[in-house]
Amino acid sequence: MLRSAAAVMATRRITQETFDAVVRENIEEFDMEDSEALKEAVEQFESQGVDLSNIVKAVPKVSSEENTEDQTHEVLQALESLKTAVASSSASVLEDLRAFTQQCSLGFAQRYLAAQKEAYPTILACCQRAAGEKEALSVALAALSALIDGQPDLLDVEGREFLMGALTAHQTDAALSCLCIRVVRHCCLKHENNRQDLVKAGMLLLLSASITRHIEHPEVVREACVALRVMTFDDDVRVPFGHAHEHAKMIVLEHNGLKVIVEAAKAHPGNTAVLSELCATLSRLAVRNEFCQDIVDLGGLTFMITLLADSLDRQELVKQVLSALKAIAGNDDVKDSIVNAGGAELIVMAMNRHMASAQVCEQGCAALCVLALRKPNNCKVIMECGGVLAALQAMKTHPAEVNVQKQSCMLLRNLVARTRDFSQLILEMGAEALISQALAAHRDCGDVGRAALRDLGCQVELRELWTGKKGSLSH
């Protein structure tokens, strides 16, 4: 497929050296101040469609008083100092590692530039040398985590073996475990091969065991929980088919993942940051009908309902709980359990409380939509607790958010699919006009919008679309 010229331009990149040369030229040839020269260079390249996300937008500094011609970026100065200290076994290695970590924490461009100058083997060597010294290993792991954040391709076989060995050797140390797991998370985000290789090496066992072993340490629980969730992602565009589903099943069936996470949630009833991550991970693990029921049986639903009731003002947490409720409601029996526990009322309350948040509205409508599917009694509860009014208000509040519009349309359709008596009430609330607006504004709402109008008893224009294939006339 041919891409447009604009698309090609948007992917153009330059080297740091090219950018620095233009900045230097602006200073030397056009007598600009540093800030002006930098601004001019940025505007020049961006006007040409160049992606500068990997470029350090700063004027290189003089690295030594002896040689004022020797100008380079601070992250490279820190890296060079570290390399010198490592080569000479200097006592300043830890100080240099900390300085390098601080530079990498400034942004992706600094990390990218350091990686281009062979930072990874230097940092990995520091980690390997420090294996038996807690302070040195902590500092080296922090540097590795900072460098590899957003650059999972850096991990090699040697690095993978080091991570497995370090996490195994220091599994009783909460702080070191947390640092190791953070590196694992960075290595696996958007990198399917790293995920598969680490899973084959036994990483899932180490992560789930870390949660159980350090259940009283919120940072370890949180990091390990996020790392487990990342193992179930399908976010690497370079790989056509990932193992997200298989990894989720392994976490549950081979490593008792559901019980591990629910028990961790019970151990941190007041820590919303931890609970939010635990809910998000449960959502990723509810990939089978029986898993959804297992979560309820283990007490997961009780903790979610209590959490939602107690934390209605916490928007991010509310969003994660709604997503988790939607996930486990894939089981028809669990639908009833959620509604019987007061879940529908709480979902509507959460939507009304955070009506300005498109994400909360989307997740709320989606959860109600699943609860209503094939369940007339649940539809009655949703109608009585104001679910339709909340969904319609969400459509009014977020007309440009296609996912809010789609989920609302699907909810309205599910409410009347088996209970036509609700149609008139819903239409009197103004549903037809809002659905029609969604149809006009969003092509992706076509099928669900027309289906909602049809099931509500409205006149629907069924446009025939010819796709060019035999028998492909569709409505």
Coordinates of C-alpha atoms in Angstrom, one line a residue:
M1 CA 0.0 0.0 0.0
L2 CA 1.4 3.4 -0.9
R3 CA 1.5 5.9 1.9
S4 CA 0.8 9.6 1.4
A5 CA 3.7 12.1 1.2
A6 CA 2.5 13.5 4.6
A7 CA 2.8 10.1 6.2
V8 CA 6.2 9.6 4.9
M9 CA 7.4 13.0 6.0
A10 CA 6.0 12.4 9.5
T11 CA 8.3 9.4 9.9
R12 CA 11.5 11.3 8.9
R13 CA 14.2 11.3 11.5
I14 CA 17.6 12.9 11.9
T15 CA 20.7 12.1 14.0
Q16 CA 21.6 14.0 17.1
E17 CA 24.8 15.1 15.3
T18 CA 22.8 16.7 12.5
F19 CA 20.6 18.6 14.9
D20 CA 23.5 19.8 17.0
A21 CA 25.3 21.0 13.8
V22 CA 22.4 23.2 12.9
V23 CA 22.2 24.6 16.4
R24 CA 25.9 25.3 16.3
E25 CA 25.6 27.0 12.9
N26 CA 22.8 29.2 14.2
I27 CA 25.1 30.3 17.1
E28 CA 28.3 30.7 15.1
E29 CA 27.1 31.9 11.7
F30 CA 24.0 33.9 12.6
D31 CA 25.1 35.1 16.0
M32 CA 22.1 33.8 17.9
E33 CA 21.8 33.3 21.6
D34 CA 21.7 29.7 22.8
S35 CA 18.0 29.6 23.4
E36 CA 17.2 31.3 20.2
A37 CA 19.5 29.0 18.2
L38 CA 17.8 26.0 19.8
K39 CA 14.3 27.3 19.1
E40 CA 15.1 28.1 15.5
A41 CA 16.5 24.6 14.9
V42 CA 13.5 22.9 16.4
E43 CA 11.1 25.0 14.3
Q44 CA 13.1 24.4 11.1
F45 CA 13.1 20.6 11.4
E46 CA 9.5 20.4 12.6
S47 CA 8.4 22.5 9.6
Q48 CA 10.0 19.8 7.4
G49 CA 8.0 17.0 9.1
V50 CA 11.0 15.6 11.0
D51 CA 10.2 13.6 14.2
L52 CA 12.3 15.1 17.0
S53 CA 11.2 12.7 19.8
N54 CA 14.6 11.0 19.9
I55 CA 16.5 14.3 19.8
V56 CA 18.0 16.0 22.9
K57 CA 16.8 19.6 22.5
A58 CA 19.7 21.3 24.3
V59 CA 22.9 23.1 23.5
P60 CA 25.8 20.8 24.1
K61 CA 27.9 21.7 27.1
V62 CA 31.7 22.0 27.4
S63 CA 32.8 18.8 29.1
S64 CA 36.1 20.1 30.5
E65 CA 37.8 23.5 31.1
E66 CA 41.0 22.2 29.4
N67 CA 39.3 21.7 26.1
T68 CA 36.6 24.2 25.4
E69 CA 36.1 22.7 21.9
D70 CA 35.0 19.4 23.5
Q71 CA 31.3 19.9 23.6
T72 CA 28.8 17.2 24.2
H73 CA 25.5 16.5 25.9
E74 CA 25.4 16.0 29.6
V75 CA 24.0 12.5 29.4
L76 CA 27.0 11.6 27.2
Q77 CA 29.4 13.3 29.6
A78 CA 27.9 11.2 32.5
L79 CA 28.3 8.1 30.4
E80 CA 31.9 8.8 29.5
S81 CA 32.7 9.5 33.1
L82 CA 31.1 6.2 34.1
K83 CA 33.0 4.3 31.4
T84 CA 36.3 5.8 32.7
A85 CA 35.4 4.9 36.3
V86 CA 34.5 1.3 35.3
A87 CA 37.7 0.8 33.3
S88 CA 39.9 2.0 36.2
S89 CA 37.8 0.3 38.9
S90 CA 37.4 3.8 40.5
A91 CA 35.5 4.3 43.7
S92 CA 33.4 6.8 41.9
V93 CA 31.4 4.2 39.9
L94 CA 28.3 4.5 42.1
E95 CA 28.4 8.2 42.0
D96 CA 28.7 8.1 38.2
L97 CA 25.9 5.6 37.9
R98 CA 23.6 7.9 39.9
A99 CA 24.5 10.8 37.7
F100 CA 23.8 8.8 34.6
T101 CA 20.5 7.6 36.0
Q102 CA 19.5 11.2 36.7
Q103 CA 20.3 12.2 33.1
C104 CA 18.3 9.3 31.7
S105 CA 15.3 10.2 33.8
L106 CA 15.1 13.6 32.0
G107 CA 13.5 12.0 29.0
F108 CA 13.4 9.5 26.2
A109 CA 15.8 11.5 24.0
Q110 CA 18.5 11.3 26.6
R111 CA 18.0 7.5 27.0
Y112 CA 18.0 7.0 23.2
L113 CA 21.2 9.0 22.8
A114 CA 23.0 7.1 25.5
A115 CA 21.9 3.8 24.0
Q116 CA 23.4 4.9 20.6
K117 CA 26.7 5.4 22.4
E118 CA 26.9 1.9 23.8
A119 CA 25.5 2.6 27.3
Y120 CA 23.7 -0.8 27.6
P121 CA 26.8 -3.0 27.8
T122 CA 28.4 -0.6 30.2
I123 CA 25.4 -0.6 32.6
L124 CA 24.9 -4.4 32.3
A125 CA 28.5 -4.9 33.2
C126 CA 28.0 -2.7 36.3
C127 CA 25.0 -4.9 37.3
Q128 CA 26.9 -8.1 36.8
R129 CA 29.9 -6.9 38.8
A130 CA 27.7 -5.7 41.7
A131 CA 25.8 -9.0 42.0
G132 CA 26.9 -9.6 45.5
E133 CA 26.8 -6.1 46.9
K134 CA 23.3 -4.8 47.8
E135 CA 24.0 -1.0 47.5
A136 CA 26.0 -1.3 44.3
L137 CA 23.4 -3.6 42.7
S138 CA 20.5 -1.3 43.7
V139 CA 22.3 1.7 42.0
A140 CA 23.2 -0.4 38.9
L141 CA 19.6 -1.8 38.5
A142 CA 18.2 1.7 38.8
A143 CA 20.5 2.8 36.0
L144 CA 19.5 -0.2 33.9
S145 CA 15.8 0.5 34.5
A146 CA 16.2 4.2 33.5
L147 CA 18.1 3.3 30.3
I148 CA 15.9 0.5 29.1
D149 CA 12.6 2.4 29.7
G150 CA 11.1 2.7 26.2
Q151 CA 13.9 0.8 24.6
P152 CA 13.1 -2.9 25.2
D153 CA 15.1 -3.9 22.1
L154 CA 18.3 -3.3 24.2
L155 CA 17.7 -6.5 26.2
D156 CA 19.9 -9.4 25.0
V157 CA 20.4 -13.0 26.1
E158 CA 23.0 -12.0 28.6
G159 CA 20.7 -9.3 30.1
R160 CA 17.8 -11.8 30.3
E161 CA 19.9 -14.3 32.1
F162 CA 21.2 -11.7 34.5
L163 CA 17.6 -10.6 35.3
M164 CA 16.4 -14.1 36.0
G165 CA 19.5 -14.8 38.1
A166 CA 19.2 -11.6 40.1
L167 CA 15.5 -11.9 40.8
T168 CA 16.1 -15.5 41.9
A169 CA 19.1 -14.8 44.1
H170 CA 17.5 -11.8 45.8
Q171 CA 13.9 -13.0 46.0
T172 CA 13.8 -12.4 49.8
D173 CA 14.9 -8.8 49.4
A174 CA 11.9 -6.5 48.8
A175 CA 13.9 -3.5 47.5
L176 CA 16.1 -5.5 45.1
S177 CA 13.1 -7.5 43.9
C178 CA 11.2 -4.3 43.2
L179 CA 14.1 -2.9 41.1
C180 CA 14.5 -6.2 39.1
I181 CA 10.8 -6.4 38.4
R182 CA 10.7 -2.8 37.2
V183 CA 13.5 -3.6 34.7
V184 CA 11.4 -6.7 33.6
R185 CA 8.4 -4.5 33.0
H186 CA 10.3 -2.0 30.9
C187 CA 11.8 -4.9 28.9
C188 CA 8.4 -6.5 28.1
L189 CA 6.3 -3.5 27.3
K190 CA 5.7 -3.5 23.5
H191 CA 8.2 -6.3 23.0
E192 CA 6.6 -9.7 22.4
N193 CA 9.8 -11.7 22.0
N194 CA 11.1 -10.5 25.4
R195 CA 7.9 -11.5 27.0
Q196 CA 7.9 -15.0 25.4
D197 CA 11.6 -15.5 26.3
L198 CA 11.2 -14.4 29.9
V199 CA 8.0 -16.5 30.3
K200 CA 9.8 -19.6 29.0
A201 CA 12.6 -18.9 31.4
G202 CA 10.2 -19.0 34.4
M203 CA 9.5 -15.3 35.0
L204 CA 5.8 -15.8 35.7
L205 CA 6.6 -17.9 38.7
L206 CA 9.1 -15.4 40.0
L207 CA 6.6 -12.5 39.6
S208 CA 3.6 -14.3 41.3
A209 CA 5.9 -15.6 44.1
S210 CA 7.2 -12.0 44.7
I211 CA 3.6 -10.8 45.3
T212 CA 3.0 -13.6 47.9
R213 CA 6.4 -13.3 49.5
H214 CA 6.3 -9.5 49.8
I215 CA 2.5 -9.1 50.2
E216 CA 3.1 -6.5 52.9
H217 CA 5.3 -4.3 50.7
P218 CA 3.0 -2.2 48.5
E219 CA 5.7 -1.2 46.0
V220 CA 6.7 -4.9 45.3
V221 CA 3.0 -5.9 45.0
R222 CA 2.3 -3.0 42.6
E223 CA 5.4 -3.6 40.4
A224 CA 4.9 -7.4 40.2
C225 CA 1.2 -6.9 39.4
V226 CA 1.9 -4.5 36.6
A227 CA 4.7 -6.8 35.2
L228 CA 2.2 -9.7 35.2
R229 CA -0.3 -7.6 33.4
V230 CA 2.2 -6.5 30.8
M231 CA 2.8 -10.2 30.1
T232 CA -0.8 -10.4 28.9
F233 CA -0.5 -7.5 26.5
D234 CA -0.7 -7.7 22.7
D235 CA 1.0 -4.4 22.0
D236 CA 3.9 -5.2 19.8
V237 CA 2.9 -4.1 16.2
R238 CA 5.9 -6.0 14.8
V239 CA 4.4 -9.4 15.7
P240 CA 1.2 -10.6 14.0
F241 CA 0.2 -13.1 16.7
G242 CA 1.3 -12.8 20.3
H243 CA 0.8 -15.1 23.3
A244 CA -1.3 -12.7 25.4
H245 CA -4.1 -15.2 25.9
E246 CA -1.7 -18.1 26.6
H247 CA 0.2 -16.1 29.2
A248 CA -3.0 -15.1 31.0
K249 CA -4.1 -18.7 31.2
M250 CA -0.6 -19.7 32.5
I251 CA -0.7 -17.0 35.2
V252 CA -4.1 -18.4 36.4
L253 CA -3.7 -22.1 35.9
E254 CA -0.1 -22.7 36.6
H255 CA 0.7 -19.9 39.1
N256 CA -2.6 -19.5 41.0
G257 CA -2.7 -15.9 39.8
L258 CA -6.3 -15.1 40.7
K259 CA -5.9 -16.1 44.3
V260 CA -2.5 -14.3 44.5
I261 CA -4.0 -11.0 43.3
V262 CA -7.2 -11.2 45.3
E263 CA -5.2 -11.9 48.5
A264 CA -2.9 -9.0 47.8
A265 CA -6.0 -6.8 47.4
K266 CA -7.2 -7.8 50.8
A267 CA -3.8 -7.0 52.3
H268 CA -3.9 -3.4 51.0
P269 CA -7.5 -2.2 51.7
G270 CA -6.6 1.5 51.9
N271 CA -3.9 1.7 49.2
T272 CA -5.8 2.9 46.1
A273 CA -2.6 2.9 43.9
V274 CA -2.1 -0.8 44.6
L275 CA -5.8 -1.6 44.3
S276 CA -6.1 0.1 41.0
E277 CA -3.3 -2.0 39.5
L278 CA -4.7 -5.2 41.0
C279 CA -8.1 -4.5 39.4
A280 CA -6.5 -3.7 36.1
T281 CA -4.6 -7.0 36.2
L282 CA -7.7 -9.0 37.2
S283 CA -9.4 -7.6 34.1
R284 CA -6.6 -9.0 31.9
L285 CA -6.9 -12.4 33.5
A286 CA -10.6 -12.9 33.2
V287 CA -10.2 -14.6 29.8
R288 CA -12.3 -17.7 30.5
N289 CA -15.8 -18.2 31.8
E290 CA -14.6 -20.2 34.7
F291 CA -12.0 -17.6 35.6
C292 CA -14.7 -15.0 36.0
Q293 CA -16.5 -17.2 38.5
D294 CA -13.3 -18.0 40.3
I295 CA -12.7 -14.3 40.9
V296 CA -16.1 -14.1 42.6
D297 CA -15.6 -17.3 44.6
L298 CA -12.3 -16.0 45.9
G299 CA -13.9 -12.8 47.2
G300 CA -12.8 -10.6 44.2
L301 CA -16.3 -9.2 43.5
T302 CA -16.9 -8.3 47.2
F303 CA -13.6 -6.4 47.3
M304 CA -14.4 -4.6 44.0
I305 CA -17.9 -3.6 45.1
T306 CA -16.6 -2.3 48.5
L307 CA -13.7 -0.5 46.8
L308 CA -16.0 1.2 44.3
A309 CA -18.4 2.3 47.1
D310 CA -15.6 3.6 49.2
S311 CA -13.7 5.3 46.4
L312 CA -16.3 7.0 44.2
D313 CA -14.3 10.2 44.2
R314 CA -11.1 8.6 42.9
Q315 CA -11.4 8.8 39.1
E316 CA -8.5 6.6 38.0
L317 CA -9.5 3.9 40.5
V318 CA -13.1 4.1 39.5
K319 CA -12.2 3.6 35.9
Q320 CA -10.1 0.4 36.7
V321 CA -12.9 -1.1 38.9
L322 CA -15.5 -0.5 36.2
S323 CA -13.2 -2.2 33.7
A324 CA -12.7 -5.2 36.0
L325 CA -16.5 -5.5 36.6
K326 CA -17.1 -5.4 32.9
A327 CA -14.4 -8.2 32.4
I328 CA -15.8 -10.6 34.9
A329 CA -19.4 -10.0 33.8
G330 CA -18.6 -12.0 30.7
N331 CA -19.9 -14.9 32.8
D332 CA -23.8 -14.9 32.9
D333 CA -23.9 -16.1 36.5
V334 CA -21.5 -13.4 37.5
K335 CA -23.7 -10.8 35.8
D336 CA -26.4 -11.7 38.4
S337 CA -23.9 -11.7 41.3
I338 CA -22.8 -8.1 40.4
V339 CA -26.4 -6.8 40.1
N340 CA -27.4 -8.6 43.3
A341 CA -24.5 -7.0 45.1
G342 CA -25.6 -3.5 44.1
G343 CA -23.1 -3.2 41.3
A344 CA -25.5 -1.6 38.8
E345 CA -26.4 1.3 41.1
L346 CA -22.7 1.9 42.0
I347 CA -21.8 2.0 38.3
V348 CA -24.4 4.6 37.6
M349 CA -23.3 6.6 40.6
A350 CA -19.7 6.5 39.4
M351 CA -20.7 7.7 35.9
N352 CA -22.7 10.6 37.4
R353 CA -19.9 11.5 39.7
H354 CA -17.3 11.6 36.9
M355 CA -19.5 12.6 33.9
A356 CA -16.7 14.9 32.7
S357 CA -14.4 11.9 32.2
A358 CA -14.9 10.2 28.8
Q359 CA -13.0 7.1 30.0
V360 CA -15.2 6.6 33.1
C361 CA -18.4 7.1 30.9
E362 CA -17.1 4.6 28.4
Q363 CA -16.2 2.0 31.0
G364 CA -19.5 2.6 32.9
C365 CA -21.6 2.2 29.8
A366 CA -19.6 -0.9 28.7
A367 CA -20.1 -2.5 32.1
L368 CA -23.8 -1.8 32.1
C369 CA -24.0 -3.1 28.6
V370 CA -22.5 -6.5 29.5
L371 CA -24.7 -6.7 32.6
A372 CA -27.8 -6.2 30.5
L373 CA -26.9 -8.7 27.8
R374 CA -29.4 -11.6 27.8
K375 CA -30.6 -10.6 31.3
P376 CA -34.1 -9.0 31.4
N377 CA -34.1 -8.8 35.2
N378 CA -30.8 -6.9 35.1
C379 CA -32.2 -4.6 32.5
K380 CA -35.1 -3.7 34.9
V381 CA -32.6 -2.8 37.6
I382 CA -30.5 -0.7 35.3
M383 CA -33.6 1.2 34.1
E384 CA -34.8 1.8 37.7
C385 CA -31.4 3.1 39.0
G386 CA -31.0 5.7 36.2
G387 CA -28.7 3.8 33.9
V388 CA -30.4 5.1 30.7
L389 CA -30.3 8.7 31.9
A390 CA -26.6 8.4 32.7
A391 CA -25.8 6.9 29.3
L392 CA -27.7 9.6 27.5
Q393 CA -26.1 12.3 29.5
A394 CA -22.7 10.7 28.6
M395 CA -23.6 11.0 24.9
K396 CA -24.5 14.6 25.4
T397 CA -21.4 15.4 27.3
H398 CA -19.0 13.6 25.0
P399 CA -20.3 13.9 21.4
A400 CA -16.8 13.6 19.9
E401 CA -15.9 10.5 21.8
V402 CA -16.7 7.6 19.5
N403 CA -16.3 4.9 22.1
V404 CA -18.7 6.6 24.5
Q405 CA -21.2 6.9 21.7
K406 CA -20.8 3.2 20.7
Q407 CA -21.0 1.8 24.2
S408 CA -24.1 3.9 24.9
C409 CA -25.8 2.7 21.8
M410 CA -25.0 -0.9 22.6
L411 CA -26.4 -0.5 26.1
L412 CA -29.6 1.0 24.9
R413 CA -30.0 -1.8 22.4
N414 CA -29.4 -4.5 25.0
L415 CA -31.9 -2.9 27.4
V416 CA -34.7 -3.4 24.8
A417 CA -33.6 -6.4 22.9
R418 CA -35.6 -8.8 25.2
T419 CA -37.7 -6.2 27.0
R420 CA -39.6 -4.1 24.4
D421 CA -41.7 -2.5 27.1
F422 CA -38.7 -0.1 27.9
S423 CA -38.6 1.3 24.4
Q424 CA -41.1 4.1 24.9
L425 CA -39.5 5.2 28.1
I426 CA -36.1 5.4 26.6
L427 CA -37.4 7.3 23.5
E428 CA -39.1 9.8 25.8
M429 CA -35.7 10.5 27.3
G430 CA -34.4 11.7 23.9
A431 CA -32.5 8.6 22.8
E432 CA -33.5 8.7 19.1
A433 CA -32.0 12.2 18.5
L434 CA -28.8 11.4 20.3
I435 CA -28.3 8.1 18.5
S436 CA -29.0 9.8 15.2
Q437 CA -26.4 12.4 16.0
A438 CA -23.9 9.7 16.8
L439 CA -24.6 8.1 13.4
A440 CA -24.1 11.3 11.6
A441 CA -20.8 12.1 13.5
H442 CA -19.1 8.7 13.6
R443 CA -18.9 6.1 10.9
D444 CA -17.9 3.5 13.5
C445 CA -21.3 3.9 15.2
G446 CA -23.1 2.8 12.0
D447 CA -24.0 -0.8 12.9
V448 CA -24.6 -0.4 16.6
G449 CA -26.5 2.9 16.1
R450 CA -28.8 1.5 13.5
A451 CA -29.4 -1.7 15.5
A452 CA -30.3 0.4 18.6
L453 CA -32.8 2.5 16.6
R454 CA -34.3 -0.6 15.0
D455 CA -34.8 -2.4 18.3
L456 CA -36.2 0.8 19.8
G457 CA -38.9 0.7 17.1
C458 CA -37.6 3.7 15.2
Q459 CA -37.5 4.1 11.4
V460 CA -34.0 3.1 10.2
E461 CA -32.4 3.8 6.8
L462 CA -30.7 0.6 5.9
R463 CA -28.1 1.6 3.4
E464 CA -26.8 -1.2 1.1
L465 CA -23.1 -1.3 0.8
W466 CA -21.4 -3.0 -2.1
T467 CA -17.9 -4.3 -1.2
G468 CA -17.2 -5.8 -4.6
K469 CA -17.4 -9.5 -3.6
K470 CA -20.0 -12.0 -4.6
G471 CA -22.7 -12.2 -2.0
S472 CA -21.3 -9.3 -0.1
L473 CA -24.4 -7.0 -0.2
S474 CA -24.8 -5.9 3.4
H475 CA -27.0 -3.7 5.5

